Amino acid sequence: MTHSSSSAFAEVNQKVAQAGEILSLKAGLISAISSCEREVVISIPLRRNDDVEVLTGYRVQHSSARGPRKGGIRFHQDVDLDEVRALASLMTWKTALIDVPFGGAKGGVAVDASKLTSIEKEEIIRRWTRSLVHVLGHHRDIPAPDMGTDSRTMAWLMDEFHRLEGFQPACVTGKPVELFGAPGREEATGRGVARIAAATLERNNVKVHGATVAIQGFGNVGRYAALVCQELGMKVIAISDVSGGIVDLKGIDIQAIFTHKTLEDVQSDERIGAAEVLEVKCDVLIPAALGGVINEGNMNRINAGFIIEGANQPITATADIELRAQGVLIVPDILANSGGVMGSYFEWTQNIQEFSWPIDKFRRELDVRMEKAFINTHEVSKKYSIDLRTAAFVVSVGRVAEAFEMRGSLV
Ligand code: NAD
C-alpha cells in the first residue's frame, strides 16, 4: 500500500475530522477519539543461522470506548508504527460501523513472513504474546490473523496465552475450527463482500440475477466473494490472481474452480493480466487483492458501475474522487470487508459462552447484520448528501464519540 505524500494514520484521521465536522463535534473531542490509547513497541530476539536477529514488534490499542480492542497481527517487512496506528484506528471505525461491542487495535512484526520457517514463526508469535500478555485478554484486546499470519499462528498465540493466564480461548479469534474456531469464520469476509454487492445492486434498481462481476484476487476474500456472488445469481465474468486472470462472458463456474490453489492451472479460452481484470466491462468490480490498485494510472479505464472494496484501501484518494465524478458508486472497505471482524465477533461470543453455533446460524446472523450496516450507511449518505465512504465515517465517528462522552471519562 502506498501512502507516499502523507502518513497512512494522517489519511484516516482526515476522514475522522471530516466526519466530526459534519456532526458538529468539538475539535478536542475529535482529537481525543482520533488518538491512540496505548502503543507498545517490543524487540523480539530470534535465533537464526547460529546467531540472533532482533525483530521489532508492535501492538497499538487505538480505542476501547465501545468495548475491548480488536484487530489483527501482521507479519510483513513493511510493518512500521505509522501503518499499525492507521490499521488500529480503521478497526475502531469498522467495529463501530457494524455495531459490534469492540474497539480497535492492530499489531505486527516487521519481518518477511515468506522467509520464515514454521518454527521461527512459532517462536516469534510466542515471544510477541509473552511480551504483551499484560495488555491482552478477552476483555482487553483480542488479536486475529492478518497478512503473514493464519489460524495456526493464532493457535500458538492461544497456547502461549493459556500457559501464562489459564484457559481463555476468547483471547484470540481466527483460530482453527478444530481448536475453538468458528465454522463460517473463514468464508465470512468474502461472504460479506458478496452480500453487500447484492444489496448495492438492489438499492440501485439493478437486477442481482445476471449482474456481471469482475474480481481481482483469488485468495480468502476473492474466492469466497466469487462463490457467494454466484450462489446469489450473479455472473462472475472475470477473475484474476497474481498469476493472471481468466474471462468468460457466459460466467465462470466458480464452484468448479474453487479448490484450485491458483488460477494458473485453470483452463480458459481467454486469459488476461492480473491487473487487466480491473478494466473489464462489468456491473460490479471487486478489488480483493492489494491496496492502491485503482489509481491515477488506470482510473480512466475502469468500466464498472459499482466498486465493492474487498481489499483494504484498493482505491487511491485521487482515483476515488475521479471515479465518483464519473458516477461510479463505491462501497468503502470499512463496510464492504467488515464480514471478517463480524465473524470474529461471533467466534469470540461463542468462546465466552462455551456454546457453538451451527454454520447456518453464523451465516444468517452475518447476512442480517451486514445488510443492516449497509442500509444504515446508505441512509446517512442520503441524509447528508455525502458519498458512502464519508457516510461510513459519520456513522462510526458518531457512535465512538457518543460512547466516549457517555463514559464521562477522559482516559
Ligand atoms: P490472500 O493472501 O488470501 O489472497 C490474496 C490474493 O491476491 C491471492 O489470490 C493473490 O494471488 C492475489 N494477488 C496478489 N498480488 C496480486 C496482483 N498483483 N494482481 C492480482 N492478484 C494478486 O489475502 P486475503 O485474505 O484474501 O486478503 C485480500 C485483501 O483483503 C487484503 O487487502 C486484506 O488486507 C483484505 N482483507 C482481508 C480480510 C480477511 O478476512 N482475509 C478482511 C478484511 C480485509
Coordinates of C-alpha atoms and ligand atoms in Angstrom, one line a residue:
M1 CA 0.0 0.0 0.0
T2 CA 1.5 3.3 -0.9
H3 CA 0.9 6.5 1.1
S4 CA 3.8 8.5 -0.2
S5 CA 2.5 12.0 0.2
S6 CA 1.1 11.7 3.8
S7 CA 1.1 9.2 6.5
A8 CA -1.5 6.4 6.5
F9 CA -2.6 7.4 10.0
A10 CA -3.0 11.0 9.0
E11 CA -5.1 10.0 6.0
V12 CA -7.5 8.1 8.2
N13 CA -7.7 11.0 10.7
Q14 CA -8.6 13.4 7.9
K15 CA -11.7 11.3 7.3
V16 CA -12.4 11.3 11.0
A17 CA -12.1 15.1 11.2
Q18 CA -14.3 15.5 8.2
A19 CA -17.0 13.3 9.8
G20 CA -16.6 15.1 13.1
E21 CA -17.2 18.5 11.3
I22 CA -20.4 17.1 9.6
L23 CA -21.6 16.0 13.1
S24 CA -20.5 19.4 14.6
L25 CA -18.3 17.7 17.2
K26 CA -15.9 19.9 19.2
A27 CA -12.3 19.9 18.0
G28 CA -11.0 18.5 21.3
L29 CA -13.4 15.6 21.2
I30 CA -12.3 14.8 17.6
S31 CA -8.7 14.9 18.7
A32 CA -9.4 12.6 21.7
I33 CA -11.2 9.9 19.7
S34 CA -8.5 10.1 16.9
S35 CA -5.6 9.4 19.2
C36 CA -4.2 6.0 20.1
E37 CA -4.8 5.0 23.7
R38 CA -1.7 2.9 24.0
E39 CA 1.3 1.9 21.8
V40 CA 3.7 -0.8 22.7
V41 CA 6.9 -1.5 20.8
I42 CA 8.9 -4.6 21.7
S43 CA 12.0 -6.3 20.5
I44 CA 11.9 -9.9 19.5
P45 CA 15.2 -11.7 19.5
L46 CA 15.1 -14.6 17.1
R47 CA 17.6 -17.4 16.8
R48 CA 18.6 -17.6 13.2
N49 CA 21.6 -19.1 11.4
D50 CA 23.7 -19.7 14.5
D51 CA 23.1 -16.0 15.6
V52 CA 20.4 -13.8 16.9
E53 CA 18.3 -11.4 14.8
V54 CA 16.4 -8.7 16.6
L55 CA 12.9 -8.0 15.1
T56 CA 10.6 -5.2 16.1
G57 CA 7.0 -6.0 17.2
Y58 CA 4.1 -3.7 17.8
R59 CA 0.7 -3.5 19.4
V60 CA -1.3 -0.3 19.0
Q61 CA -4.5 0.0 21.0
H62 CA -6.5 2.8 19.4
S63 CA -9.8 2.8 21.3
S64 CA -11.7 0.9 24.0
A65 CA -14.6 3.4 24.0
R66 CA -17.1 0.8 22.7
G67 CA -15.5 -2.4 24.1
P68 CA -12.3 -4.5 24.2
R69 CA -9.9 -3.6 21.4
K70 CA -9.9 -5.9 18.4
G71 CA -7.5 -6.3 15.5
G72 CA -5.2 -8.5 13.6
I73 CA -1.4 -9.2 13.7
R74 CA 0.6 -8.7 10.5
F75 CA 4.0 -10.2 9.8
H76 CA 5.4 -8.2 6.9
Q77 CA 8.6 -6.5 6.2
D78 CA 6.9 -3.1 5.7
V79 CA 5.2 -3.0 9.1
D80 CA 6.0 0.2 10.9
L81 CA 4.4 2.2 13.7
D82 CA 2.5 4.6 11.4
E83 CA 0.9 1.7 9.4
V84 CA 0.0 -0.1 12.6
R85 CA -1.6 3.1 14.0
A86 CA -3.6 3.6 10.8
L87 CA -4.8 0.0 10.8
A88 CA -5.7 0.1 14.5
S89 CA -7.8 3.2 14.0
L90 CA -9.5 1.7 11.0
M91 CA -10.6 -1.2 13.3
T92 CA -12.2 1.3 15.7
W93 CA -14.2 2.8 12.9
K94 CA -15.1 -0.6 11.3
T95 CA -16.3 -2.2 14.6
A96 CA -18.4 0.9 15.4
L97 CA -19.8 1.0 11.9
I98 CA -21.1 -2.6 12.0
D99 CA -22.1 -2.1 15.7
V100 CA -20.2 -4.9 17.4
P101 CA -19.0 -4.3 21.0
F102 CA -15.3 -3.8 20.3
G103 CA -12.8 -1.0 20.0
G104 CA -9.8 -1.0 17.7
A105 CA -6.2 -2.3 17.8
K106 CA -3.6 -3.7 15.4
G107 CA -0.3 -5.5 15.8
G108 CA 2.6 -6.5 13.8
V109 CA 6.1 -7.7 13.4
A110 CA 8.5 -6.2 10.8
V111 CA 9.6 -9.4 9.1
D112 CA 9.2 -11.1 5.7
A113 CA 6.8 -13.9 6.6
S114 CA 7.6 -15.8 3.3
K115 CA 11.2 -16.4 4.5
L116 CA 10.3 -17.8 8.0
T117 CA 10.3 -21.4 8.8
S118 CA 7.3 -22.7 10.8
I119 CA 9.4 -23.0 13.9
E120 CA 10.6 -19.4 13.6
K121 CA 7.1 -18.2 13.1
E122 CA 6.0 -20.0 16.3
E123 CA 8.9 -18.6 18.2
I124 CA 8.1 -15.0 17.1
I125 CA 4.3 -15.2 18.0
R126 CA 5.1 -16.9 21.3
R127 CA 7.6 -14.1 22.2
W128 CA 5.1 -11.4 21.0
T129 CA 2.4 -12.9 23.2
R130 CA 4.7 -13.2 26.3
S131 CA 5.9 -9.6 25.9
L132 CA 2.3 -8.2 25.5
V133 CA 0.3 -10.5 27.7
H134 CA -0.3 -7.8 30.3
V135 CA -2.3 -5.7 27.7
L136 CA -4.1 -8.7 26.0
G137 CA -7.1 -10.8 27.1
H138 CA -10.7 -11.4 26.0
H139 CA -11.9 -8.3 27.8
R140 CA -8.9 -6.1 27.0
D141 CA -7.6 -6.7 23.5
I142 CA -8.3 -9.6 21.2
P143 CA -5.9 -10.3 18.2
A144 CA -6.7 -12.1 15.0
P145 CA -4.8 -13.2 11.8
D146 CA -3.8 -10.7 9.2
M147 CA -1.2 -10.7 6.3
G148 CA 1.5 -13.3 7.0
T149 CA -0.3 -14.9 9.9
D150 CA -3.0 -17.5 9.9
S151 CA -5.2 -19.8 12.0
R152 CA -2.2 -21.9 13.0
T153 CA -0.4 -18.8 14.3
M154 CA -3.5 -17.9 16.3
A155 CA -3.4 -21.5 17.8
W156 CA 0.2 -20.9 19.0
L157 CA -0.8 -17.5 20.4
M158 CA -3.7 -19.0 22.3
D159 CA -1.5 -21.8 23.7
E160 CA 1.1 -19.3 24.9
F161 CA -1.6 -17.2 26.5
H162 CA -3.1 -20.2 28.3
R163 CA 0.3 -21.1 29.7
L164 CA 0.6 -17.7 31.3
E165 CA -3.0 -16.8 32.1
G166 CA -5.0 -20.1 32.1
F167 CA -7.8 -21.2 29.8
Q168 CA -9.3 -18.3 27.9
P169 CA -10.0 -19.3 24.2
A170 CA -11.7 -16.0 23.6
C171 CA -8.3 -14.3 24.0
V172 CA -7.8 -14.5 20.2
T173 CA -10.0 -15.1 17.1
G174 CA -9.4 -16.7 13.7
K175 CA -8.4 -20.0 15.4
P176 CA -8.6 -23.3 13.6
V177 CA -12.1 -24.8 13.7
E178 CA -10.7 -27.8 15.5
L179 CA -9.4 -25.6 18.2
F180 CA -12.2 -23.3 19.4
G181 CA -12.5 -21.6 16.0
A182 CA -16.0 -21.0 14.5
P183 CA -17.3 -22.7 11.4
G184 CA -18.2 -19.9 9.0
R185 CA -15.4 -17.5 10.1
E186 CA -13.1 -18.4 7.1
E187 CA -15.7 -17.5 4.5
A188 CA -17.1 -14.5 6.4
T189 CA -15.2 -11.7 4.7
G190 CA -15.9 -12.9 1.2
R191 CA -19.5 -13.7 2.0
G192 CA -20.0 -10.2 3.4
V193 CA -18.5 -8.6 0.3
A194 CA -20.9 -10.6 -1.9
R195 CA -23.9 -9.8 0.2
I196 CA -23.0 -6.1 0.1
A197 CA -22.6 -6.3 -3.7
A198 CA -26.2 -7.7 -3.9
A199 CA -27.6 -5.1 -1.5
T200 CA -25.9 -2.3 -3.5
L201 CA -27.4 -3.6 -6.8
E202 CA -30.9 -3.9 -5.3
R203 CA -30.7 -0.3 -3.8
N204 CA -29.8 1.0 -7.2
N205 CA -32.5 -0.9 -9.0
V206 CA -30.1 -3.2 -10.9
K207 CA -31.3 -6.9 -11.1
V208 CA -29.0 -9.1 -9.0
H209 CA -29.7 -12.1 -11.1
G210 CA -27.4 -12.0 -14.1
A211 CA -25.5 -8.9 -13.0
T212 CA -21.9 -9.2 -14.2
V213 CA -19.0 -9.3 -11.7
A214 CA -15.1 -8.9 -12.1
I215 CA -12.9 -9.8 -9.2
Q216 CA -9.2 -9.2 -8.5
G217 CA -7.8 -11.8 -6.1
F218 CA -8.5 -15.5 -5.6
G219 CA -7.3 -15.7 -2.0
N220 CA -9.5 -15.9 1.1
V221 CA -11.6 -12.8 0.3
G222 CA -11.8 -13.1 -3.5
R223 CA -12.6 -16.8 -3.8
Y224 CA -15.5 -16.7 -1.2
A225 CA -16.8 -13.4 -2.7
A226 CA -16.9 -15.1 -6.1
L227 CA -18.6 -18.2 -4.8
V228 CA -21.3 -16.4 -2.9
C229 CA -21.9 -13.9 -5.9
Q230 CA -22.5 -17.0 -8.0
E231 CA -24.8 -18.5 -5.4
L232 CA -26.8 -15.2 -5.3
G233 CA -27.3 -15.4 -9.1
M234 CA -24.6 -13.0 -10.3
K235 CA -22.4 -13.9 -13.2
V236 CA -18.6 -13.8 -12.4
I237 CA -17.2 -13.0 -15.9
A238 CA -13.6 -12.3 -14.9
I239 CA -11.2 -13.2 -12.0
S240 CA -7.5 -12.9 -11.5
D241 CA -4.8 -13.7 -9.0
V242 CA -1.1 -12.9 -9.0
S243 CA -0.5 -15.4 -11.9
G244 CA -3.0 -13.7 -14.2
G245 CA -6.7 -13.9 -14.9
I246 CA -9.5 -15.6 -16.9
V247 CA -12.5 -14.3 -18.7
D248 CA -15.8 -16.0 -19.7
L249 CA -18.6 -13.7 -20.6
K250 CA -21.1 -16.6 -20.1
G251 CA -20.0 -16.7 -16.5
I252 CA -17.1 -18.7 -14.9
D253 CA -18.2 -21.7 -12.9
I254 CA -16.6 -20.7 -9.5
Q255 CA -17.8 -23.9 -7.8
A256 CA -15.8 -25.9 -10.3
I257 CA -12.5 -24.0 -9.8
F258 CA -12.9 -23.3 -6.1
T259 CA -10.4 -25.8 -4.9
H260 CA -7.6 -24.7 -7.3
K261 CA -4.8 -23.1 -5.2
T262 CA -4.2 -20.6 -8.0
L263 CA -5.7 -19.7 -11.4
E264 CA -2.5 -20.6 -13.2
D265 CA -3.6 -24.1 -13.9
V266 CA -7.3 -23.3 -14.6
Q267 CA -8.3 -24.0 -18.2
S268 CA -9.8 -21.0 -20.0
D269 CA -10.4 -19.8 -23.6
E270 CA -9.4 -16.2 -22.7
R271 CA -6.6 -15.2 -20.3
I272 CA -5.8 -11.6 -19.2
G273 CA -3.2 -10.0 -17.0
A274 CA -3.5 -9.8 -13.2
A275 CA -4.4 -6.1 -13.3
E276 CA -6.4 -6.1 -16.6
V277 CA -9.3 -7.6 -14.7
L278 CA -9.9 -4.2 -13.2
E279 CA -10.7 -2.8 -16.6
V280 CA -13.2 -5.4 -17.7
K281 CA -16.7 -4.0 -18.5
C282 CA -19.0 -5.2 -15.8
D283 CA -21.7 -4.1 -13.3
V284 CA -19.7 -4.9 -10.2
L285 CA -15.9 -4.7 -9.7
I286 CA -14.5 -6.3 -6.6
P287 CA -10.8 -5.5 -5.9
A288 CA -9.9 -8.2 -3.3
A289 CA -6.1 -8.5 -3.5
L290 CA -3.9 -5.4 -2.8
G291 CA -4.1 -1.8 -1.7
G292 CA -3.7 1.1 -4.2
V293 CA -4.5 -0.9 -7.3
I294 CA -7.0 1.6 -8.7
N295 CA -5.0 4.8 -9.1
E296 CA -4.2 7.6 -11.5
G297 CA -2.7 5.1 -13.9
N298 CA -5.9 3.2 -14.6
M299 CA -8.8 5.2 -13.2
N300 CA -10.0 6.4 -16.6
R301 CA -10.2 2.8 -17.9
I302 CA -12.4 1.4 -15.1
N303 CA -15.5 0.1 -16.7
A304 CA -17.8 -0.8 -13.8
G305 CA -20.9 0.8 -12.4
F306 CA -20.2 -0.3 -8.8
I307 CA -17.0 -1.0 -6.9
I308 CA -17.1 -3.0 -3.7
E309 CA -13.8 -2.7 -1.8
G310 CA -12.9 -6.2 -0.7
A311 CA -9.2 -5.3 -0.1
N312 CA -8.2 -2.6 2.3
Q313 CA -7.7 0.8 0.6
P314 CA -7.7 -0.5 -3.0
I315 CA -8.5 2.9 -4.5
T316 CA -6.2 5.9 -4.0
A317 CA -7.6 9.2 -2.8
T318 CA -7.3 10.8 -6.3
A319 CA -8.9 7.9 -8.1
D320 CA -11.7 7.8 -5.5
I321 CA -12.6 11.5 -6.4
E322 CA -12.3 10.9 -10.1
L323 CA -14.4 7.7 -10.2
R324 CA -17.2 9.3 -8.1
A325 CA -17.2 12.2 -10.5
Q326 CA -17.6 9.7 -13.3
G327 CA -20.7 8.3 -11.5
V328 CA -19.2 5.1 -10.2
L329 CA -20.7 4.1 -6.8
I330 CA -18.0 2.9 -4.4
V331 CA -18.8 0.9 -1.3
P332 CA -15.9 1.5 1.1
D333 CA -13.6 -1.1 2.7
I334 CA -14.6 -0.5 6.3
L335 CA -18.2 -1.5 5.3
A336 CA -17.6 -4.0 2.5
N337 CA -14.9 -6.2 4.0
S338 CA -16.2 -6.0 7.6
G339 CA -17.6 -9.5 7.5
G340 CA -14.3 -10.8 8.8
V341 CA -14.4 -8.9 12.1
M342 CA -18.2 -9.6 12.3
G343 CA -17.2 -13.3 12.1
S344 CA -14.6 -12.8 14.7
Y345 CA -17.2 -11.3 17.0
F346 CA -19.3 -14.5 16.6
E347 CA -16.3 -16.6 17.4
W348 CA -15.5 -14.6 20.5
T349 CA -19.0 -14.7 21.8
Q350 CA -19.3 -18.5 21.2
N351 CA -16.0 -19.0 23.1
I352 CA -17.2 -16.8 26.0
Q353 CA -20.5 -18.7 26.2
E354 CA -18.8 -22.0 25.7
F355 CA -21.5 -22.8 23.2
S356 CA -21.1 -23.3 19.5
W357 CA -23.4 -22.2 16.7
P358 CA -24.2 -24.3 13.6
I359 CA -22.9 -22.7 10.5
D360 CA -26.4 -21.8 9.3
K361 CA -26.9 -19.6 12.3
F362 CA -23.5 -18.0 11.7
R363 CA -24.4 -17.2 8.1
R364 CA -27.9 -15.9 9.0
E365 CA -26.5 -13.5 11.6
L366 CA -23.8 -12.3 9.3
D367 CA -26.2 -11.6 6.4
V368 CA -28.7 -9.8 8.6
R369 CA -26.1 -7.6 10.4
M370 CA -24.2 -6.8 7.2
E371 CA -27.3 -5.7 5.5
K372 CA -28.3 -3.6 8.5
A373 CA -24.9 -1.8 8.4
F374 CA -25.3 -1.2 4.7
I375 CA -28.8 0.2 4.9
N376 CA -27.8 2.5 7.8
T377 CA -24.7 3.8 5.9
H378 CA -26.8 4.3 2.8
E379 CA -29.5 6.3 4.7
V380 CA -26.8 8.5 6.3
S381 CA -25.3 9.2 2.9
K382 CA -28.7 10.3 1.6
K383 CA -29.4 12.4 4.8
Y384 CA -26.3 14.5 4.5
S385 CA -25.8 14.2 0.6
I386 CA -22.4 12.6 1.0
D387 CA -20.7 9.6 -0.5
L388 CA -20.8 6.2 1.2
R389 CA -17.2 6.4 2.5
T390 CA -17.8 9.7 4.2
A391 CA -21.2 8.3 5.5
A392 CA -19.5 5.3 6.9
F393 CA -17.2 7.5 8.9
V394 CA -20.1 9.7 10.0
V395 CA -21.9 6.7 11.5
S396 CA -18.8 5.3 13.2
V397 CA -17.3 8.5 14.4
G398 CA -20.8 9.5 15.8
R399 CA -21.0 6.2 17.7
V400 CA -17.5 6.3 19.2
A401 CA -17.9 10.0 20.2
E402 CA -21.2 9.2 21.9
A403 CA -19.7 6.2 23.8
F404 CA -16.7 8.4 24.8
E405 CA -19.0 11.2 26.1
M406 CA -21.3 8.8 27.9
R407 CA -18.5 7.2 29.8
G408 CA -17.8 10.6 31.3
S409 CA -14.1 9.8 31.4
L410 CA -11.1 11.3 29.8
V411 CA -9.0 8.2 29.8
Ligands
NAD1 P1 -4.8 -13.7 0.4 O1 -3.4 -13.7 0.6 O2 -5.6 -14.9 0.9 O3 -5.1 -13.6 -1.2 C1 -4.6 -12.5 -1.9 C2 -4.9 -12.8 -3.4 O4 -4.5 -11.7 -4.2 C3 -4.2 -14.0 -3.9 O5 -5.1 -14.7 -4.8 C4 -3.1 -13.4 -4.8 O6 -2.7 -14.3 -5.8 C5 -3.7 -12.2 -5.3 N1 -2.8 -11.2 -5.7 C6 -1.6 -10.8 -5.1 N2 -1.0 -9.9 -5.9 C7 -1.8 -9.7 -7.0 C8 -1.7 -8.9 -8.1 N3 -0.6 -8.1 -8.3 N4 -2.7 -9.0 -9.0 C9 -3.7 -9.8 -8.9 N5 -3.9 -10.5 -7.8 C10 -2.9 -10.5 -6.9 O7 -5.4 -12.4 1.1 P2 -6.9 -12.1 1.6 O8 -7.0 -12.6 3.0 O9 -7.8 -12.6 0.5 O10 -6.9 -10.5 1.6 C11 -7.0 -9.8 0.4 C12 -7.2 -8.3 0.8 O11 -8.4 -8.2 1.6 C13 -6.1 -7.7 1.6 O12 -6.1 -6.3 1.2 C14 -6.6 -7.8 3.0 O13 -6.0 -6.8 3.9 C15 -8.0 -7.6 2.9 N6 -8.9 -8.1 4.0 C16 -8.9 -9.4 4.3 C17 -9.7 -9.9 5.3 C18 -9.7 -11.3 5.6 O14 -10.6 -11.7 6.5 N7 -9.0 -12.2 5.0 C19 -10.5 -9.0 6.0 C20 -10.5 -7.7 5.6 C21 -9.7 -7.2 4.6

